[in-house]
mmCIF file of C-alpha atoms in Angstrom:
data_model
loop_
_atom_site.group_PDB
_atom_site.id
_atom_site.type_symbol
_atom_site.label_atom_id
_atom_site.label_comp_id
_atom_site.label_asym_id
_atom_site.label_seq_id
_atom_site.Cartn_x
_atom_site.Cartn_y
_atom_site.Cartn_z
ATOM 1 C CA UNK A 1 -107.891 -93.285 -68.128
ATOM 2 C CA UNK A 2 -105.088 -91.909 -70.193
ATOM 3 C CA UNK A 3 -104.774 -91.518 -73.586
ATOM 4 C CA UNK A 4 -101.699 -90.947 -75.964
ATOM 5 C CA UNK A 5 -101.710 -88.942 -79.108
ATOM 6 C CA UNK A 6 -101.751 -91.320 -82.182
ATOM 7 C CA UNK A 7 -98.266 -90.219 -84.322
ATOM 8 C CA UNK A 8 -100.844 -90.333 -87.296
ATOM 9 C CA UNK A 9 -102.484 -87.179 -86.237
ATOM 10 C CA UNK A 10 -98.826 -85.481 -85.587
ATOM 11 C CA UNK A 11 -97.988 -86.360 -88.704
ATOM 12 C CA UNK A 12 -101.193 -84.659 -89.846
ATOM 13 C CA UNK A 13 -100.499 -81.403 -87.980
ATOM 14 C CA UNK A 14 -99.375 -79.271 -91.192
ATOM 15 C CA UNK A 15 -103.009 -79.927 -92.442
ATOM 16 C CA UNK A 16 -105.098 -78.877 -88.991
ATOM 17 C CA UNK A 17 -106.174 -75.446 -90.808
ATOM 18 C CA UNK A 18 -107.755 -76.902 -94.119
ATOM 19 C CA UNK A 19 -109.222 -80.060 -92.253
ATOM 20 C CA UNK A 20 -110.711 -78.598 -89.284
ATOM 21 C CA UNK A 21 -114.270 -76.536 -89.491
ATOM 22 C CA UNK A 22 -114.028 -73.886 -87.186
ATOM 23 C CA UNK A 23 -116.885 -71.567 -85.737
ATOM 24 C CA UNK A 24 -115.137 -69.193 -83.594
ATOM 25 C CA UNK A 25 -118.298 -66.400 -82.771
ATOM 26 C CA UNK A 26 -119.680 -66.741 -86.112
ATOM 27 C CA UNK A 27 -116.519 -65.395 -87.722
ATOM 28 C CA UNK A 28 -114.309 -66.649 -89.962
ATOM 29 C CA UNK A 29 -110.675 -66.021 -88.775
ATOM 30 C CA UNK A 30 -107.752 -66.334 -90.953
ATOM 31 C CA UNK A 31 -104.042 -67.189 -89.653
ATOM 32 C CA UNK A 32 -101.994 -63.917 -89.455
ATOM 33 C CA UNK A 33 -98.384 -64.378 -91.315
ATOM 34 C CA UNK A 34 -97.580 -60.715 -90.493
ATOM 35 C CA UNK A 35 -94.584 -59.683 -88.337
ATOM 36 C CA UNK A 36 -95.336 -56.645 -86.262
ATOM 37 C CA UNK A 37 -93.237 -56.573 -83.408
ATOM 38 C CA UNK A 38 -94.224 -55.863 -79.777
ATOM 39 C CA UNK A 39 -94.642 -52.108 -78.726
ATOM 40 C CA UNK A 40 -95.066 -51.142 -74.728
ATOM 41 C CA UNK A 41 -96.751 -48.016 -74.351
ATOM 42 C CA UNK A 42 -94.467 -45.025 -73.876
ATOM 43 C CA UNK A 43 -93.661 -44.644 -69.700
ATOM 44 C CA UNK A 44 -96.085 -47.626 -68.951
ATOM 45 C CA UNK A 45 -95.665 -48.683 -65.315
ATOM 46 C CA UNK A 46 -95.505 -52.754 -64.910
ATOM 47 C CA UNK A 47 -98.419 -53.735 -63.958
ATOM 48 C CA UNK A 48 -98.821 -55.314 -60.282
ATOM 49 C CA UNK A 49 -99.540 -59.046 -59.360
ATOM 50 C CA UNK A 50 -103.455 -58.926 -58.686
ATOM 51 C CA UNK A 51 -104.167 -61.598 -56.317
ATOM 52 C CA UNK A 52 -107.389 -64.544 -58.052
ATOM 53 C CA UNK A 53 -109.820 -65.570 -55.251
ATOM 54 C CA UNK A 54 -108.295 -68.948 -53.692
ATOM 55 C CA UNK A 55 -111.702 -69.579 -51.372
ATOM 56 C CA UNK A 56 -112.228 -73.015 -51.853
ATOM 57 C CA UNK A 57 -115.964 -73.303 -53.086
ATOM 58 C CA UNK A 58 -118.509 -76.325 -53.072
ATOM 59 C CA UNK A 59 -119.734 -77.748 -56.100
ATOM 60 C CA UNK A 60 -122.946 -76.678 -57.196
ATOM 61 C CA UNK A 61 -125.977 -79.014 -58.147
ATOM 62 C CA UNK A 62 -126.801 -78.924 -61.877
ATOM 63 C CA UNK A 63 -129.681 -75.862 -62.174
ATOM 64 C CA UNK A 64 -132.142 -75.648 -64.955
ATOM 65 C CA UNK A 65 -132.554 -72.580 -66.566
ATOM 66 C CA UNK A 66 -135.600 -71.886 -69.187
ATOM 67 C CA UNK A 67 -134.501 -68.892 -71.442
ATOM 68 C CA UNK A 68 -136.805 -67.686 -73.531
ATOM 69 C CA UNK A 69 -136.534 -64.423 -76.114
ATOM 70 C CA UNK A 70 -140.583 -63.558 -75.556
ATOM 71 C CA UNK A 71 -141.339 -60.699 -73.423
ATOM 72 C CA UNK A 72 -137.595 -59.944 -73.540
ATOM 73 C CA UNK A 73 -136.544 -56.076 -72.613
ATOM 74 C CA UNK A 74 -134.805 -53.423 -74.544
ATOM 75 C CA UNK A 75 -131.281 -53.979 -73.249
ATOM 76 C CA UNK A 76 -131.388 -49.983 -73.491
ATOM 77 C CA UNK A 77 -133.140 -50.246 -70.377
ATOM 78 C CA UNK A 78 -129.582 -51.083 -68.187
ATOM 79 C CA UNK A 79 -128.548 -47.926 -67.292
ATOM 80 C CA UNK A 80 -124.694 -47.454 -68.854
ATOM 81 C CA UNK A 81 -122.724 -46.156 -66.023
ATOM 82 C CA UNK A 82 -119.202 -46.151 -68.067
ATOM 83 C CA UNK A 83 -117.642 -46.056 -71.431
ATOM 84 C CA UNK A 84 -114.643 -47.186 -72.239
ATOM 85 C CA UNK A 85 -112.430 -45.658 -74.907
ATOM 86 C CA UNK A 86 -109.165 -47.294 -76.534
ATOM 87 C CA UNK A 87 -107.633 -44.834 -78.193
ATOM 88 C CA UNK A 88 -105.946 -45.118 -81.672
ATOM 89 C CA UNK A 89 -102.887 -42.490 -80.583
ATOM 90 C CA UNK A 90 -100.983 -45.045 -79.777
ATOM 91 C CA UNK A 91 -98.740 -47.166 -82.504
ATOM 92 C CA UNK A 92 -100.234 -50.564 -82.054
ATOM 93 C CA UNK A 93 -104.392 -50.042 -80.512
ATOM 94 C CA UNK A 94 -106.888 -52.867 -80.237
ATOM 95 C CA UNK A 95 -108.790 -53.050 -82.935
ATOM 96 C CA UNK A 96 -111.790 -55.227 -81.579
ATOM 97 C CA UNK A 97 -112.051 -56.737 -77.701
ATOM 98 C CA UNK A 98 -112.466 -60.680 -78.186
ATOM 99 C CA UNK A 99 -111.897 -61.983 -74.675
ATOM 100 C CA UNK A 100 -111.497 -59.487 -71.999
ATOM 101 C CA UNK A 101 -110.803 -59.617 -68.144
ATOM 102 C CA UNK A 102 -111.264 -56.504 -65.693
ATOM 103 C CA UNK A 103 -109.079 -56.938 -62.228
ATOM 104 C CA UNK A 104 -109.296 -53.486 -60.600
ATOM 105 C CA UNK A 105 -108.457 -50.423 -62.219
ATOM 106 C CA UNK A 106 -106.954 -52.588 -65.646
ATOM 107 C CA UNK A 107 -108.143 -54.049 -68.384
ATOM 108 C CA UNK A 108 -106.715 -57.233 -69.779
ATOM 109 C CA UNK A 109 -108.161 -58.191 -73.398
ATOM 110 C CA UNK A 110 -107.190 -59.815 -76.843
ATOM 111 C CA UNK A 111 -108.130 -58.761 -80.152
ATOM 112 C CA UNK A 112 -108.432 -62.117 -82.410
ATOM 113 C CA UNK A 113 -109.372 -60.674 -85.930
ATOM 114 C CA UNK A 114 -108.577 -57.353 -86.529
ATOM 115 C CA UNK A 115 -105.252 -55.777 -84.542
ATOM 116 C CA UNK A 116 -104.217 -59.484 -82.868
ATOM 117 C CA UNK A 117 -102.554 -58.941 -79.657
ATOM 118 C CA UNK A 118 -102.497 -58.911 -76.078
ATOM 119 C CA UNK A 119 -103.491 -55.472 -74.592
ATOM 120 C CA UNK A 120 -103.114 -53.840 -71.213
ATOM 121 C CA UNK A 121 -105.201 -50.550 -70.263
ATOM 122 C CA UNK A 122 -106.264 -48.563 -67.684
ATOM 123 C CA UNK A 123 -109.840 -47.428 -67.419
ATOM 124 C CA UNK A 124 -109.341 -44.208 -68.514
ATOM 125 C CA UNK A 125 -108.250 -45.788 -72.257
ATOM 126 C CA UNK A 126 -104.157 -45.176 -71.304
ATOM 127 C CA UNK A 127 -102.318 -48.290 -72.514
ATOM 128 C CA UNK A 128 -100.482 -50.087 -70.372
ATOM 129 C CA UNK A 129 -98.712 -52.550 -72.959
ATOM 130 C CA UNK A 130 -99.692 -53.751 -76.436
ATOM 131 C CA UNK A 131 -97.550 -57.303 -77.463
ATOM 132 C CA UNK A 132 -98.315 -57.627 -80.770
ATOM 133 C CA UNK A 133 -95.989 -59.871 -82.348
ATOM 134 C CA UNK A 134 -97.418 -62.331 -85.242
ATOM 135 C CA UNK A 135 -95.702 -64.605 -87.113
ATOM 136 C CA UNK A 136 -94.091 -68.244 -87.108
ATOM 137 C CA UNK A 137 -90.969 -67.071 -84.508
ATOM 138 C CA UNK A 138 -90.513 -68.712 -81.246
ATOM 139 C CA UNK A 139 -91.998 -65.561 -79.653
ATOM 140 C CA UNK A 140 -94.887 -64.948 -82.731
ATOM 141 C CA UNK A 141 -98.469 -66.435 -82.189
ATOM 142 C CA UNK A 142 -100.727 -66.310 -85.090
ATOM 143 C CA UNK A 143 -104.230 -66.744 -84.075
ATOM 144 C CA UNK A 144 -105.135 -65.817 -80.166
ATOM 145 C CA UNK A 145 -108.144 -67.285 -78.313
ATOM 146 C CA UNK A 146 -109.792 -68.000 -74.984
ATOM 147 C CA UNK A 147 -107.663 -65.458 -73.040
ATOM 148 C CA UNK A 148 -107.037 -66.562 -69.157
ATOM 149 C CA UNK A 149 -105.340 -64.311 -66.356
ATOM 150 C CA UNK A 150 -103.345 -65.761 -63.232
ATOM 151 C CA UNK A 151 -102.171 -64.132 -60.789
ATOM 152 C CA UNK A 152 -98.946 -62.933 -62.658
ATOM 153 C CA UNK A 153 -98.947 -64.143 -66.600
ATOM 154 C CA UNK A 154 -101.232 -63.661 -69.294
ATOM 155 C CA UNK A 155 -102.142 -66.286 -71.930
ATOM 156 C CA UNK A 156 -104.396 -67.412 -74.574
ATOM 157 C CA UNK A 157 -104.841 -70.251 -76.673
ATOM 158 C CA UNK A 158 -102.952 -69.856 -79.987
ATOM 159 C CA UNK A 159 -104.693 -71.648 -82.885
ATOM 160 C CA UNK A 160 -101.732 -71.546 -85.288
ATOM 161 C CA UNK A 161 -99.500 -72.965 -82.439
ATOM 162 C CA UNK A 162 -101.854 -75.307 -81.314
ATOM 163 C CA UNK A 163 -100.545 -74.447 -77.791
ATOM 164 C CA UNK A 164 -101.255 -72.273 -75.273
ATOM 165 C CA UNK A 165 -98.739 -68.412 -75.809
ATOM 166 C CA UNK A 166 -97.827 -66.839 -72.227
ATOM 167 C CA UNK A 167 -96.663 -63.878 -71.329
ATOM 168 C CA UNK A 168 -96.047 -61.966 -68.175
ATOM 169 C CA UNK A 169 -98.209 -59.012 -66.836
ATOM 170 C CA UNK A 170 -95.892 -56.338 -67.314
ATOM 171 C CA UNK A 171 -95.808 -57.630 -71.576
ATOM 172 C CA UNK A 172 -92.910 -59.940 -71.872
ATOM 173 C CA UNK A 173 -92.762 -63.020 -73.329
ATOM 174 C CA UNK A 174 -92.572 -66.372 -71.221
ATOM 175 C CA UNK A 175 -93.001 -69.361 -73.055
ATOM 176 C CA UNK A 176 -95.622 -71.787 -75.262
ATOM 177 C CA UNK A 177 -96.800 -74.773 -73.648
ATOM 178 C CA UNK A 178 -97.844 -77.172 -76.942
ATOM 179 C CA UNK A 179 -101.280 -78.789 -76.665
ATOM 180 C CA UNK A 180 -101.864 -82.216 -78.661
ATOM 181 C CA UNK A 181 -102.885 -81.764 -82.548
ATOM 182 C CA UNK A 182 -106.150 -81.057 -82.983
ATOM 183 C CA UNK A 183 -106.912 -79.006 -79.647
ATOM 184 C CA UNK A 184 -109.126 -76.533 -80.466
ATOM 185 C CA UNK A 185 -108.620 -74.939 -76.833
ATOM 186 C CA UNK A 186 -106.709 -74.948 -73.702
ATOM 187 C CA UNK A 187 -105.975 -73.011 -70.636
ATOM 188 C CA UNK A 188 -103.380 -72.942 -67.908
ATOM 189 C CA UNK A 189 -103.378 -72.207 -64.359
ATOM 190 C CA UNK A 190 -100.848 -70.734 -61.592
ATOM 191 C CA UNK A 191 -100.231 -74.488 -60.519
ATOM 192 C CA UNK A 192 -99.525 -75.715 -64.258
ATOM 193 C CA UNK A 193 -102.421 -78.350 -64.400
ATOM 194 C CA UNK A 194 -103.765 -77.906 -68.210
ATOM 195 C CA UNK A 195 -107.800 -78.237 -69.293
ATOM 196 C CA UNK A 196 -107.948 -79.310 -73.008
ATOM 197 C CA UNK A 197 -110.775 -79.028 -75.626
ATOM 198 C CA UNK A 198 -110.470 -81.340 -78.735
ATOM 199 C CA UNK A 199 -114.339 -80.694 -79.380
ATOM 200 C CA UNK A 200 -116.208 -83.747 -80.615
ATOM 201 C CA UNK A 201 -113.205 -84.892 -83.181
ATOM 202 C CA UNK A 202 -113.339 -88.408 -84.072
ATOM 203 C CA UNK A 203 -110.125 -89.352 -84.772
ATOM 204 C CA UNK A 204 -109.242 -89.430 -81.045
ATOM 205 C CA UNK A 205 -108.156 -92.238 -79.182
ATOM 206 C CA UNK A 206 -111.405 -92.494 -76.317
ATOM 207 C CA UNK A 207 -113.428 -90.525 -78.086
ATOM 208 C CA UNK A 208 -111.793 -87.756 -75.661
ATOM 209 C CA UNK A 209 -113.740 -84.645 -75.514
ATOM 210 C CA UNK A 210 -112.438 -82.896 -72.543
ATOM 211 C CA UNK A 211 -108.880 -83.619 -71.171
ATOM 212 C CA UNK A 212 -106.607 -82.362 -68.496
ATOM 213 C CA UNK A 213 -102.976 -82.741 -67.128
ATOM 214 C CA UNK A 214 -102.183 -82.430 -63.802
ATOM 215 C CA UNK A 215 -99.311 -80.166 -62.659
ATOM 216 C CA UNK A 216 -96.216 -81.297 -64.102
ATOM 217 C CA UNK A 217 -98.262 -84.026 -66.260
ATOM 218 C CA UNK A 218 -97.274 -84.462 -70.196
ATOM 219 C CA UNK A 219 -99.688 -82.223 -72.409
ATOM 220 C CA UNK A 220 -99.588 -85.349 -74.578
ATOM 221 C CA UNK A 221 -100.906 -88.127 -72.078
ATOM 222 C CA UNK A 222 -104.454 -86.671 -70.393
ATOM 223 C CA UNK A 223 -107.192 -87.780 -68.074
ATOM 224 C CA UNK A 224 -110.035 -87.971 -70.004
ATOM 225 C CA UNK A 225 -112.679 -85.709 -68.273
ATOM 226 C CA UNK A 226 -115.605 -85.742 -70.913
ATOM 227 C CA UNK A 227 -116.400 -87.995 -73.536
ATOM 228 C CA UNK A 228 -117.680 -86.874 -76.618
ATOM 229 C CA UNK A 229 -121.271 -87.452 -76.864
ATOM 230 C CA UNK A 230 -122.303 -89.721 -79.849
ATOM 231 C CA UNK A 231 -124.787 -87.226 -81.426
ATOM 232 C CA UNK A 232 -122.147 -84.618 -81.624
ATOM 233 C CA UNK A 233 -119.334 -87.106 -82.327
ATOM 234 C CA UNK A 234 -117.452 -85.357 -86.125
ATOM 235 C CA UNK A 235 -118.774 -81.727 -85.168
ATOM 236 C CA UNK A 236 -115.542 -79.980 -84.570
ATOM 237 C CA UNK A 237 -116.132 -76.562 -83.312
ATOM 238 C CA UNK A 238 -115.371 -73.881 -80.685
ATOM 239 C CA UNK A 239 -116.217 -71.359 -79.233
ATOM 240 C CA UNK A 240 -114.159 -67.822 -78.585
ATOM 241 C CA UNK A 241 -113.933 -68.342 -74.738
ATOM 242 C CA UNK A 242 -115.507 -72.144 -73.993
ATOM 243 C CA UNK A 243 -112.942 -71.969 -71.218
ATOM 244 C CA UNK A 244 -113.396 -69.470 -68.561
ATOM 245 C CA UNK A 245 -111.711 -69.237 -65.254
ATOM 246 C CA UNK A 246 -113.454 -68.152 -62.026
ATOM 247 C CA UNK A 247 -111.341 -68.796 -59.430
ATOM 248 C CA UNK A 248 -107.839 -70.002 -58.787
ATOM 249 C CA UNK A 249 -108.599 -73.365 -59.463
ATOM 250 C CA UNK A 250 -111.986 -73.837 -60.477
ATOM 251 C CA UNK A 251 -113.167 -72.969 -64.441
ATOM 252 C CA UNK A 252 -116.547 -73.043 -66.503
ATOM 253 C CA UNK A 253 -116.677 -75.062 -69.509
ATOM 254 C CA UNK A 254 -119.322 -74.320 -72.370
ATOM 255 C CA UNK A 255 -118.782 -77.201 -74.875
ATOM 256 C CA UNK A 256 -120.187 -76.184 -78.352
ATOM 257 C CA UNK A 257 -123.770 -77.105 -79.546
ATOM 258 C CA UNK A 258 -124.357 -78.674 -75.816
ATOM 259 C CA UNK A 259 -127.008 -77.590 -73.187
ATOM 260 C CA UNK A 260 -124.804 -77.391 -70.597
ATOM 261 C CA UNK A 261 -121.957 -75.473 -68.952
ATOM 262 C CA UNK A 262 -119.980 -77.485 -66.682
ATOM 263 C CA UNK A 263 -117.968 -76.747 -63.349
ATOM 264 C CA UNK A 264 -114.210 -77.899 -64.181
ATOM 265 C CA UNK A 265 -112.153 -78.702 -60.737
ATOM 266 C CA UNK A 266 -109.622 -81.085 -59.799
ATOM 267 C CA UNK A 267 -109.249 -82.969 -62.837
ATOM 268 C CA UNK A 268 -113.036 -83.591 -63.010
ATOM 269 C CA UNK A 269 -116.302 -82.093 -64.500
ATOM 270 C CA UNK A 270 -119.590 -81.425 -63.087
ATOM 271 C CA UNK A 271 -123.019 -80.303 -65.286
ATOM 272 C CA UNK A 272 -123.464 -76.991 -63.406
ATOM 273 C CA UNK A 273 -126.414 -75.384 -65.108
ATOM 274 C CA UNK A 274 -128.443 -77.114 -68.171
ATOM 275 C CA UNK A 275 -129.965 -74.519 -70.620
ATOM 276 C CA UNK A 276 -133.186 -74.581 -71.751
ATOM 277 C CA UNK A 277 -133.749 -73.002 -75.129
ATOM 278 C CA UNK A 278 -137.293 -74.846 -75.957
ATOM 279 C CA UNK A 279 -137.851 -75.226 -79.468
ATOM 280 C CA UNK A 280 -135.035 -73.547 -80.804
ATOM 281 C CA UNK A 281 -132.684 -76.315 -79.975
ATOM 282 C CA UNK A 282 -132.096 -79.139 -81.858
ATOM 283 C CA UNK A 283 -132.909 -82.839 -80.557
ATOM 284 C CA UNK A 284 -129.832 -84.882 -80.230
ATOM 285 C CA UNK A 285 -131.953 -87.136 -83.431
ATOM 286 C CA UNK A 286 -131.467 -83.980 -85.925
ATOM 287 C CA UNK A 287 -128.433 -83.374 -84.154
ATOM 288 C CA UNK A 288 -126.655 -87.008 -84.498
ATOM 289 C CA UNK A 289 -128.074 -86.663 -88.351
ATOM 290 C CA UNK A 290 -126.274 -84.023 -89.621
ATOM 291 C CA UNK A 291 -123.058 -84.976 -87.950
ATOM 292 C CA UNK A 292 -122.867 -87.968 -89.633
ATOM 293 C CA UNK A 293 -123.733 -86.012 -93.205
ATOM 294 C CA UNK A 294 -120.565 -84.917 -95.423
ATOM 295 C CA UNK A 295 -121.760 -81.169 -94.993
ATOM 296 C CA UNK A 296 -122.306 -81.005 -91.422
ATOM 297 C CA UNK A 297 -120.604 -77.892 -91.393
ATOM 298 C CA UNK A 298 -122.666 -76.193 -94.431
ATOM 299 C CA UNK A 299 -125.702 -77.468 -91.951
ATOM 300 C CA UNK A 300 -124.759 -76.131 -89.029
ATOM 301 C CA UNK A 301 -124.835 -73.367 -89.943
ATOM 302 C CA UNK A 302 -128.690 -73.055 -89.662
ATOM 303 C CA UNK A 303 -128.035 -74.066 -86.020
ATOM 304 C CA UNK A 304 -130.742 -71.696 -84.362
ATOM 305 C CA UNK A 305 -128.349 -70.615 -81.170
ATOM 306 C CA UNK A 306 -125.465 -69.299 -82.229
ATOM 307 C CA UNK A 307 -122.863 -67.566 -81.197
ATOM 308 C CA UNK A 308 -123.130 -68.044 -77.886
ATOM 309 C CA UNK A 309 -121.267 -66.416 -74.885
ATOM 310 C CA UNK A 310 -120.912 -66.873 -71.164
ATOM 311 C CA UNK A 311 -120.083 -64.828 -68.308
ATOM 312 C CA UNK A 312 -120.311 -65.432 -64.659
ATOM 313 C CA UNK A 313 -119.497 -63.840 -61.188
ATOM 314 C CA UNK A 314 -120.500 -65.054 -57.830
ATOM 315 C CA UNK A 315 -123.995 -63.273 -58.312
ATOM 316 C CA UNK A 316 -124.508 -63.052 -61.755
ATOM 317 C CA UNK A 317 -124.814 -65.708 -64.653
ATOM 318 C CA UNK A 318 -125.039 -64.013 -68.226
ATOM 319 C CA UNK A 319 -125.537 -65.595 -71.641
ATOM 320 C CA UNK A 320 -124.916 -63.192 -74.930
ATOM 321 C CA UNK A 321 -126.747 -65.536 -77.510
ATOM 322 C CA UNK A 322 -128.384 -65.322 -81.352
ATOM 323 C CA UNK A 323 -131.206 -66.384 -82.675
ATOM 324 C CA UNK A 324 -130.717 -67.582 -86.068
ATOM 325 C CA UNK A 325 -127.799 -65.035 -86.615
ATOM 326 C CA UNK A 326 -130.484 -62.295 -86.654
ATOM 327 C CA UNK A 327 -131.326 -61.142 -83.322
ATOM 328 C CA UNK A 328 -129.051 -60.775 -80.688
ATOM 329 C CA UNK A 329 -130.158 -61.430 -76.710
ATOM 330 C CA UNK A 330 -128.715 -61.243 -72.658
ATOM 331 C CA UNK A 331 -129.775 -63.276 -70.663
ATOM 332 C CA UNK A 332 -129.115 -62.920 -67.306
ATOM 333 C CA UNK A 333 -129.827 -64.795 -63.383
ATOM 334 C CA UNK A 334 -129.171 -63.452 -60.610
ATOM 335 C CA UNK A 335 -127.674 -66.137 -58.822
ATOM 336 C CA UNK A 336 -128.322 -64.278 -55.526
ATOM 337 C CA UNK A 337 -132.221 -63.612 -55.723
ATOM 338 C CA UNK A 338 -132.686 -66.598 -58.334
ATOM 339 C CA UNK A 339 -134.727 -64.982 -60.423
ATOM 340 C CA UNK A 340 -133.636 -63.571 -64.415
ATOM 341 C CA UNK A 341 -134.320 -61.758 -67.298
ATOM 342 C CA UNK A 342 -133.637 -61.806 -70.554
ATOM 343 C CA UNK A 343 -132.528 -58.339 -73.055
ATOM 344 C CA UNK A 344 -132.611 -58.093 -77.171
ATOM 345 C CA UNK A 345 -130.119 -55.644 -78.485
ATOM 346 C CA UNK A 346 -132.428 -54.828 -81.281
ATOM 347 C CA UNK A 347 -131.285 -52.454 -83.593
ATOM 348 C CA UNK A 348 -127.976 -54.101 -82.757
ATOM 349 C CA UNK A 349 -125.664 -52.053 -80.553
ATOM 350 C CA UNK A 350 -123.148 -54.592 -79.072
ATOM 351 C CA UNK A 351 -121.111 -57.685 -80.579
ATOM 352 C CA UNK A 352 -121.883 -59.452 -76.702
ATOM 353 C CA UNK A 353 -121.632 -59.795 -73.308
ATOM 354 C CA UNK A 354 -117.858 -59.881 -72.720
ATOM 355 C CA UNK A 355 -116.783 -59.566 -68.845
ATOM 356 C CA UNK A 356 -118.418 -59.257 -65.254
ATOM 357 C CA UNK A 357 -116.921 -57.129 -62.455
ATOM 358 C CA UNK A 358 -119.380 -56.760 -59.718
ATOM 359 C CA UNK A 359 -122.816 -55.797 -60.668
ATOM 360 C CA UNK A 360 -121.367 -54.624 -64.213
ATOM 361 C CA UNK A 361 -121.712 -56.172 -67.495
ATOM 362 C CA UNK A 362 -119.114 -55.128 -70.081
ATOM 363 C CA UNK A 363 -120.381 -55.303 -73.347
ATOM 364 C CA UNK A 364 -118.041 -54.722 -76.389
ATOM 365 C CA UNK A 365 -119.706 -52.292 -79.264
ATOM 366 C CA UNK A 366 -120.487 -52.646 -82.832
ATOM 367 C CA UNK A 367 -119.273 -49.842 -84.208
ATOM 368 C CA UNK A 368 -115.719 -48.992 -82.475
ATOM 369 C CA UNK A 369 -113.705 -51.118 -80.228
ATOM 370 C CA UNK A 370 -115.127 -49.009 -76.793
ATOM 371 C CA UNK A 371 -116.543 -51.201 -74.253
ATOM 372 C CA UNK A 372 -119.382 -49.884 -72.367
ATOM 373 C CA UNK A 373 -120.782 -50.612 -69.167
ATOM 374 C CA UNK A 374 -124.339 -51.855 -67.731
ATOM 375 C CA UNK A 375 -125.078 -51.585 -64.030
ATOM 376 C CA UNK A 376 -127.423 -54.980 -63.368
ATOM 377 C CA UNK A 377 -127.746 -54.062 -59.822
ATOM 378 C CA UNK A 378 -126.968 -50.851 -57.442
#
């Protein structure tokens, strides 16, 4: 099925920051008007083409998985085998890690609130590149989420844009790919097919939840992969990262206020694991109630699990979560020996789980921008 972007909502596009309710990880993030050019970090070496696993993979069955917070560990009990340090020596540092993706010896993040940017670093803490240019120019973003890596470009969704902002790994600007008005997320991949979130908003034509664009297809004419689901339908939301990229062309999708995470391939979805909170989910009843209220967003906020984060590797499946924005969680499965556990970070040490290399779990800190690591396995 296709769909076409009515020319009432482009006419509307001016307005998509006071009409939208966002919930990006329990934050409220404002658009950035400042200009701050980019800097590259003084004798930084460009950084080399890392290759993304291209083994083609079947499509898991959808798997249950029953987290629960009782019994739950002292996350203090993962051993940390590494911290991280970004130095603020440097004339434009990362302020705090949003998304970030490890390939190798570098570290690939962006900071979405408080120094916005792309940033490139070594382990060590040396920076590689910083592009920090914000603004309204043809090579400005203003708001940066759901960061993706290929095999030789950066890019991240830019809210202000409503489009997705590119540049290359060694910190040069490419281009903008514009997503229809009122995408609330979208990623890109080496081949240039396009996966676009519009959330649950019902002014779409279709009721489209979930589109995508094949290589070469029109950002503006999708394939509608996912409905939206009639007890969400009006709850317009996202995530930080909802889109995640695991290999080079397969993705995870984590819609917002849904049980499930889906596998994204080919231009189609698949439920890949259901989440099973218990009790402290909502029904789709109480959910389809306050979606149609006029303060569904006031209510929502008493949602009892959120924010919520995902991470996965091809043993590992972790998800940072909240319980009634008080107590923070981990829970992890081990994909490998099927079983899991789950961690509180109580007194709260870490903002969440934020990337997976191996049998490590980076977690970004409350206090400073370091990142430090937790060994799962040996």
């Amino acid at each position: 099925m296709k769909i076409k972007i009515l020319a009432e909502l482009e006419k509307m596009k001016n307005r998509r920051a006071i009409t939208k309710a966002m919930i990006v990880g329990g934050l409220a993030l404002l658009l950035s008007c400042s200009g701050n050019k980019e800097k590259r970090a003084e004798g930084a070496a460009p950084v080399a083409s890392i290759p993304v696993d291209t083994v083609e993979r079947e499509i898991p069955p959808c798997k249950r998985l029953k987290i629960s917070t009782s019994g739950a560990l002292p996350i203090k009990s993962l051993p940390v085998v590494e911290t991280i340090e970004f130095p603020d020596t440097t004339e434009y540092f990362i302020g705090v890690p949003s998304c970030v993706e490890v390939r190798g010896d570098t570290i690939f993040a962006i900071d979405s609130s408080k120094a916005p940017g792309f940033y490139a670093y070594r382990r060590d803490g040396s920076q590689i590149f910083a592009y920090t240019s914000t603004g309204q120019g043809p090579e400005d973003f203003m708001v940066l989420r759901n960061l993706n890596v290929t095999d030789t470009e950066l890019s991240a969704f830019d809210d202000g844009l409503c489009g997705i902002f590119i540049i290359d790994k060694n910190g040069d600007f490419v281009r903008t790919v514009k997503c229809p008005v009122y995408s609330l997320a979208a990623s890109i991949s080496d081949a240039g097919d396009m996966w676009v979130d519009f959330s649950n908003f019902d002014g779409m034509m279709d009721d489209i939840k979930l589109g995508w664009a094949p290589p070469g297809g029109r950002p503006d004419s999708l394939v509608t992969v996912l409905p939206i689901p009639e007890h969400l339908k009006g709850i317009y939301a996202s995530g930080i990262r909802p889109l995640v990229r695991i290999s080079a062309n397969e993705w995870i999708f984590t819609p917002s206020f849904e049980r499930y995470v889906y596998t994204l391939k080919d231009g189609k979805a698949y439920p890949r694991y259901e989440l099973d909170f218990g009790n402290l989910w909502w029904d789709d009843e109480k959910m389809s109630k306050m979606a149609h209220s006029n303060d569904w967003a006031v209510q929502l906020q008493d949602f009892p699990i959120q924010p919520m984060y995902i991470q996965e590797n091809e043993r590992w499946f972790v998800v940072g979560f909240a319980v009634n924005r008080d107590k923070r969680y981990v829970y992890v499965y081990d994909k490998l020996g099927g079983d899991s556990r789950t961690f509180i970070d109580h007194p709260r040490k870490y903002l969440h789980p934020i990337a997976l290399d191996c049998n490590d779990l980076f977690m970004n800190c409350v206090d400073n921008s370091n990142l430090e690591v937790l060994r799962l396995a040996d």
